[in-house]
PDB file of C-alpha atoms in Angstrom:
ATOM      1  CA  MET A  88      74.569 177.325 -85.309  1.00 44.00           C
ATOM      2  CA  SER A  89      71.070 177.059 -86.593  1.00 45.00           C
ATOM      3  CA  SER A  90      69.766 176.575 -90.043  1.00 45.00           C
ATOM      4  CA  GLY A  91      66.750 178.001 -91.745  1.00 45.00           C
ATOM      5  CA  GLY A  92      64.924 175.013 -90.307  1.00 41.00           C
ATOM      6  CA  GLY A  93      65.604 176.364 -86.837  1.00 42.00           C
ATOM      7  CA  GLY A  94      67.291 173.339 -85.312  1.00 44.00           C
ATOM      8  CA  SER A  95      70.682 172.910 -83.768  1.00 47.00           C
ATOM      9  CA  SER A  96      72.823 169.868 -83.390  1.00 44.00           C
ATOM     10  CA  ALA A  97      73.675 168.657 -79.898  1.00 60.00           C
ATOM     11  CA  GLY A  98      76.907 166.993 -81.044  1.00 75.00           C
ATOM     12  CA  ARG A  99      80.156 168.865 -80.409  1.00 81.00           C
ATOM     13  CA  SER A 100      83.356 168.490 -82.392  1.00 83.00           C
ATOM     14  CA  LYS A 101      86.485 170.241 -83.601  1.00 88.00           C
ATOM     15  CA  PRO A 102      86.630 171.088 -87.312  1.00 92.00           C
ATOM     16  CA  ARG A 103      89.768 170.482 -89.366  1.00 89.00           C
ATOM     17  CA  TRP A 104      90.683 174.194 -89.311  1.00 92.00           C
ATOM     18  CA  SER A 105      90.646 174.325 -85.518  1.00 91.00           C
ATOM     19  CA  GLY A 106      94.205 174.356 -84.176  1.00 86.00           C
ATOM     20  CA  ALA A 107      95.471 171.753 -81.726  1.00 86.00           C
ATOM     21  CA  GLY A 108      95.614 174.344 -78.956  1.00 89.00           C
ATOM     22  CA  SER A 109      92.115 175.691 -79.555  1.00 91.00           C
ATOM     23  CA  SER A 110      89.571 175.302 -76.768  1.00 90.00           C
ATOM     24  CA  LEU A 111      86.625 176.060 -79.074  1.00 92.00           C
ATOM     25  CA  THR A 112      84.082 173.375 -79.832  1.00 90.00           C
ATOM     26  CA  TYR A 113      81.495 173.559 -82.579  1.00 91.00           C
ATOM     27  CA  THR A 114      78.114 171.971 -83.011  1.00 89.00           C
ATOM     28  CA  ASP A 115      77.890 169.510 -85.876  1.00 89.00           C
ATOM     29  CA  ALA A 116      75.607 172.021 -87.633  1.00 87.00           C
ATOM     30  CA  GLU A 117      78.247 174.762 -87.267  1.00 88.00           C
ATOM     31  CA  VAL A 118      80.909 172.522 -88.798  1.00 90.00           C
ATOM     32  CA  ARG A 119      78.598 171.671 -91.735  1.00 89.00           C
ATOM     33  CA  ALA A 120      77.753 175.335 -92.320  1.00 88.00           C
ATOM     34  CA  LEU A 121      81.256 176.761 -91.944  1.00 92.00           C
ATOM     35  CA  THR A 122      83.146 174.102 -93.931  1.00 92.00           C
ATOM     36  CA  PRO A 123      82.120 175.517 -97.371  1.00 91.00           C
ATOM     37  CA  VAL A 124      83.071 179.041 -96.257  1.00 92.00           C
ATOM     38  CA  ARG A 125      86.451 177.743 -95.081  1.00 92.00           C
ATOM     39  CA  ALA A 126      86.971 176.096 -98.493  1.00 91.00           C
ATOM     40  CA  VAL A 127      86.425 179.474-100.187  1.00 89.00           C
ATOM     41  CA  ILE A 128      88.866 181.141 -97.800  1.00 89.00           C
ATOM     42  CA  GLU A 129      91.531 178.510 -98.498  1.00 90.00           C
ATOM     43  CA  THR A 130      91.267 178.789-102.285  1.00 89.00           C
ATOM     44  CA  GLN A 131      90.721 182.499-102.919  1.00 84.00           C
ATOM     45  CA  THR A 132      93.457 184.885-103.956  1.00 82.00           C
ATOM     46  CA  PRO A 133      93.565 187.851-101.578  1.00 75.00           C
ATOM     47  CA  PRO A 134      92.576 191.143-103.241  1.00 71.00           C
ATOM     48  CA  PRO A 135      94.615 194.320-102.788  1.00 71.00           C
ATOM     49  CA  ASP A 136      94.101 195.856 -99.316  1.00 75.00           C
ATOM     50  CA  PRO A 137      92.177 192.791 -98.135  1.00 86.00           C
ATOM     51  CA  ARG A 138      89.858 192.580 -95.152  1.00 91.00           C
ATOM     52  CA  ASP A 139      88.994 189.360 -93.414  1.00 93.00           C
ATOM     53  CA  VAL A 140      85.340 190.202 -92.780  1.00 95.00           C
ATOM     54  CA  PHE A 141      82.755 192.502 -94.307  1.00 93.00           C
ATOM     55  CA  LEU A 142      80.268 193.298 -91.538  1.00 95.00           C
ATOM     56  CA  CYS A 143      76.757 193.864 -92.877  1.00 93.00           C
ATOM     57  CA  HIS A 144      74.412 195.315 -90.273  1.00 93.00           C
ATOM     58  CA  ALA A 145      71.487 197.657 -89.726  1.00 92.00           C
ATOM     59  CA  TRP A 146      72.373 201.321 -89.361  1.00 90.00           C
ATOM     60  CA  ASP A 147      70.567 201.320 -86.002  1.00 92.00           C
ATOM     61  CA  ASP A 148      72.935 198.618 -84.670  1.00 94.00           C
ATOM     62  CA  ARG A 149      76.138 200.528 -85.503  1.00 92.00           C
ATOM     63  CA  ALA A 150      76.733 201.673 -81.917  1.00 93.00           C
ATOM     64  CA  GLY A 151      75.405 198.488 -80.290  1.00 95.00           C
ATOM     65  CA  ALA A 152      75.617 194.883 -81.448  1.00 97.00           C
ATOM     66  CA  ALA A 153      77.511 195.661 -84.673  1.00 96.00           C
ATOM     67  CA  LYS A 154      80.152 197.677 -82.809  1.00 97.00           C
ATOM     68  CA  GLU A 155      80.426 194.917 -80.206  1.00 97.00           C
ATOM     69  CA  LEU A 156      81.028 192.259 -82.873  1.00 98.00           C
ATOM     70  CA  HIS A 157      83.449 194.546 -84.731  1.00 97.00           C
ATOM     71  CA  ASP A 158      85.461 195.193 -81.551  1.00 97.00           C
ATOM     72  CA  LEU A 159      85.518 191.529 -80.543  1.00 98.00           C
ATOM     73  CA  LEU A 160      86.776 190.510 -83.997  1.00 97.00           C
ATOM     74  CA  GLU A 161      89.444 193.207 -84.137  1.00 96.00           C
ATOM     75  CA  ALA A 162      90.608 192.194 -80.637  1.00 97.00           C
ATOM     76  CA  LYS A 163      91.278 188.776 -82.185  1.00 96.00           C
ATOM     77  CA  ASN A 164      93.333 190.372 -85.000  1.00 95.00           C
ATOM     78  CA  VAL A 165      90.561 189.986 -87.584  1.00 96.00           C
ATOM     79  CA  SER A 166      90.448 192.909 -90.002  1.00 95.00           C
ATOM     80  CA  VAL A 167      86.855 194.050 -90.377  1.00 95.00           C
ATOM     81  CA  TRP A 168      85.321 196.280 -93.043  1.00 92.00           C
ATOM     82  CA  PHE A 169      82.917 198.358 -90.971  1.00 92.00           C
ATOM     83  CA  SER A 170      81.170 201.294 -92.596  1.00 86.00           C
ATOM     84  CA  GLU A 171      81.487 203.431 -89.471  1.00 85.00           C
ATOM     85  CA  LYS A 172      85.271 203.502 -89.840  1.00 87.00           C
ATOM     86  CA  ASP A 173      85.798 202.691 -93.515  1.00 85.00           C
ATOM     87  CA  VAL A 174      83.611 205.251 -95.244  1.00 84.00           C
ATOM     88  CA  ALA A 175      85.273 208.656 -95.181  1.00 81.00           C
ATOM     89  CA  LEU A 176      83.203 211.820 -95.155  1.00 85.00           C
ATOM     90  CA  GLY A 177      82.533 213.090 -98.657  1.00 87.00           C
ATOM     91  CA  THR A 178      82.888 209.695-100.334  1.00 85.00           C
ATOM     92  CA  SER A 179      80.163 207.711-102.040  1.00 85.00           C
ATOM     93  CA  LEU A 180      78.675 205.302 -99.483  1.00 83.00           C
ATOM     94  CA  MET A 181      77.556 202.791-102.123  1.00 86.00           C
ATOM     95  CA  ARG A 182      80.913 202.850-103.930  1.00 90.00           C
ATOM     96  CA  GLU A 183      82.817 202.335-100.670  1.00 89.00           C
ATOM     97  CA  ILE A 184      80.515 199.451 -99.768  1.00 87.00           C
ATOM     98  CA  ASP A 185      81.116 197.949-103.199  1.00 89.00           C
ATOM     99  CA  LYS A 186      84.888 198.171-102.676  1.00 90.00           C
ATOM    100  CA  GLY A 187      84.552 196.712 -99.167  1.00 90.00           C
ATOM    101  CA  LEU A 188      82.579 193.757-100.467  1.00 90.00           C
ATOM    102  CA  ALA A 189      85.171 193.103-103.179  1.00 89.00           C
ATOM    103  CA  ARG A 190      88.082 193.263-100.734  1.00 90.00           C
ATOM    104  CA  SER A 191      86.642 191.042 -98.011  1.00 92.00           C
ATOM    105  CA  ARG A 192      87.316 187.331 -97.635  1.00 91.00           C
ATOM    106  CA  ILE A 193      83.929 186.579 -96.039  1.00 92.00           C
ATOM    107  CA  GLY A 194      80.717 188.421 -95.320  1.00 94.00           C
ATOM    108  CA  VAL A 195      79.029 188.357 -91.939  1.00 96.00           C
ATOM    109  CA  VAL A 196      75.423 189.492 -91.766  1.00 95.00           C
ATOM    110  CA  LEU A 197      74.377 190.548 -88.271  1.00 97.00           C
ATOM    111  CA  VAL A 198      70.672 189.731 -88.177  1.00 96.00           C
ATOM    112  CA  THR A 199      68.877 191.701 -85.452  1.00 96.00           C
ATOM    113  CA  PRO A 200      65.302 192.960 -85.113  1.00 96.00           C
ATOM    114  CA  MET A 201      66.493 196.299 -86.554  1.00 93.00           C
ATOM    115  CA  PHE A 202      68.145 194.506 -89.483  1.00 92.00           C
ATOM    116  CA  LEU A 203      64.861 192.732 -90.237  1.00 93.00           C
ATOM    117  CA  ASP A 204      63.083 196.110 -90.220  1.00 90.00           C
ATOM    118  CA  ARG A 205      65.723 197.586 -92.544  1.00 87.00           C
ATOM    119  CA  LEU A 206      65.359 194.712 -95.013  1.00 86.00           C
ATOM    120  CA  ARG A 207      61.655 195.417 -95.276  1.00 83.00           C
ATOM    121  CA  GLY A 208      62.553 198.991 -96.275  1.00 79.00           C
ATOM    122  CA  GLU A 209      64.978 197.845 -98.993  1.00 74.00           C
ATOM    123  CA  GLY A 210      67.779 200.201 -97.924  1.00 75.00           C
ATOM    124  CA  VAL A 211      71.553 199.873 -97.896  1.00 83.00           C
ATOM    125  CA  ALA A 212      71.555 196.668 -95.801  1.00 81.00           C
ATOM    126  CA  ASP A 213      69.284 195.081 -98.413  1.00 81.00           C
ATOM    127  CA  LYS A 214      71.770 195.932-101.182  1.00 85.00           C
ATOM    128  CA  GLU A 215      74.705 194.545 -99.167  1.00 86.00           C
ATOM    129  CA  LEU A 216      72.743 191.388 -98.468  1.00 87.00           C
ATOM    130  CA  SER A 217      71.885 190.954-102.154  1.00 88.00           C
ATOM    131  CA  ALA A 218      75.577 191.071-103.056  1.00 88.00           C
ATOM    132  CA  LEU A 219      76.555 188.660-100.284  1.00 89.00           C
ATOM    133  CA  LEU A 220      73.807 186.178-101.152  1.00 89.00           C
ATOM    134  CA  SER A 221      75.423 185.687-104.557  1.00 87.00           C
ATOM    135  CA  THR A 222      78.559 184.264-102.899  1.00 86.00           C
ATOM    136  CA  ASP A 223      79.575 181.177-100.960  1.00 86.00           C
ATOM    137  CA  LYS A 224      81.241 183.273 -98.287  1.00 88.00           C
ATOM    138  CA  LEU A 225      78.250 184.442 -96.244  1.00 93.00           C
ATOM    139  CA  ILE A 226      77.653 183.715 -92.567  1.00 95.00           C
ATOM    140  CA  PRO A 227      74.518 185.010 -90.856  1.00 95.00           C
ATOM    141  CA  ILE A 228      74.813 185.787 -87.146  1.00 96.00           C
ATOM    142  CA  VAL A 229      71.376 185.933 -85.509  1.00 96.00           C
ATOM    143  CA  HIS A 230      71.205 188.176 -82.429  1.00 97.00           C
ATOM    144  CA  ASN A 231      68.068 188.924 -80.356  1.00 96.00           C
ATOM    145  CA  THR A 232      65.870 187.297 -82.987  1.00 95.00           C
ATOM    146  CA  THR A 233      65.505 183.872 -84.604  1.00 92.00           C
ATOM    147  CA  PHE A 234      66.038 182.163 -87.916  1.00 89.00           C
ATOM    148  CA  GLU A 235      62.281 181.584 -87.928  1.00 91.00           C
ATOM    149  CA  ALA A 236      61.653 185.355 -87.851  1.00 93.00           C
ATOM    150  CA  LEU A 237      64.215 185.764 -90.621  1.00 93.00           C
ATOM    151  CA  VAL A 238      62.290 183.367 -92.891  1.00 93.00           C
ATOM    152  CA  ASN A 239      59.427 185.881 -93.054  1.00 92.00           C
ATOM    153  CA  VAL A 240      61.739 188.643 -94.301  1.00 91.00           C
ATOM    154  CA  SER A 241      64.509 186.879 -96.228  1.00 92.00           C
ATOM    155  CA  PRO A 242      63.965 183.190 -96.997  1.00 92.00           C
ATOM    156  CA  LEU A 243      67.233 183.124 -98.968  1.00 92.00           C
ATOM    157  CA  LEU A 244      69.272 184.330 -96.001  1.00 92.00           C
ATOM    158  CA  ALA A 245      67.347 182.099 -93.601  1.00 91.00           C
ATOM    159  CA  ALA A 246      68.214 179.119 -95.790  1.00 90.00           C
ATOM    160  CA  ARG A 247      71.889 179.722 -95.048  1.00 89.00           C
ATOM    161  CA  SER A 248      73.194 178.153 -91.903  1.00 83.00           C
ATOM    162  CA  GLY A 249      74.637 180.543 -89.395  1.00 91.00           C
ATOM    163  CA  MET A 250      75.372 181.134 -85.755  1.00 94.00           C
ATOM    164  CA  SER A 251      73.046 182.454 -83.093  1.00 94.00           C
ATOM    165  CA  THR A 252      73.786 184.267 -79.854  1.00 95.00           C
ATOM    166  CA  ARG A 253      71.093 182.069 -78.316  1.00 92.00           C
ATOM    167  CA  GLU A 254      73.541 179.181 -78.644  1.00 88.00           C
ATOM    168  CA  GLY A 255      76.760 181.048 -77.861  1.00 88.00           C
ATOM    169  CA  SER A 256      77.904 184.455 -76.701  1.00 95.00           C
ATOM    170  CA  MET A 257      78.952 187.164 -79.136  1.00 97.00           C
ATOM    171  CA  SER A 258      82.488 186.655 -77.824  1.00 97.00           C
ATOM    172  CA  ASN A 259      82.350 182.927 -78.598  1.00 96.00           C
ATOM    173  CA  ILE A 260      81.006 183.638 -82.091  1.00 96.00           C
ATOM    174  CA  ALA A 261      83.828 186.139 -82.711  1.00 97.00           C
ATOM    175  CA  ALA A 262      86.367 183.528 -81.588  1.00 96.00           C
ATOM    176  CA  LYS A 263      84.895 180.979 -84.008  1.00 96.00           C
ATOM    177  CA  LEU A 264      84.952 183.484 -86.874  1.00 96.00           C
ATOM    178  CA  ALA A 265      88.585 184.353 -86.079  1.00 96.00           C
ATOM    179  CA  GLU A 266      89.535 180.688 -86.070  1.00 95.00           C
ATOM    180  CA  LEU A 267      87.640 180.111 -89.318  1.00 94.00           C
ATOM    181  CA  ILE A 268      89.513 182.792 -91.279  1.00 91.00           C
ATOM    182  CA  THR A 269      92.989 182.033 -89.907  1.00 86.00           C
ATOM    183  CA  LEU A 270      95.070 180.184 -92.468  1.00 76.00           C
TER     184      LEU A 270
END
């Protein structure tokens, strides 16, 4: 996990939410960043028709990295709000996104080069990000880019600690997210 400052911690530990049988280890920075999100998860009342994760991503990543993360999470029994499957034809995209945001326990922002381009254009991903930034349940996942590149596009998002596929595989990140949301 890296922060907006771009560093990672070499220390490895198991957070309090990690089960006794879990083989996952976390960097000290990951534990610091995920602990406040876990506190929100533990104290929130589930909404009707809840989802574990709202997956915010660039439209261009829907068949690539976003689909990969979605599939990895669902394989771990994490329910994911994913526009490609949750927005029915003929419905209002923005209204469905609004409902998805309200029903999700946490928000994951998949930061890719395409996502950075989309933020510059102030499209749908920008609106999703704006809503997620107002919460304490946001986790950026940086893939094929860096937190340093993110600073130039969204300093507020870059200031949030998150995970990077440079420090762990997408599969490992999905496993950590699944462990984080399991009560």
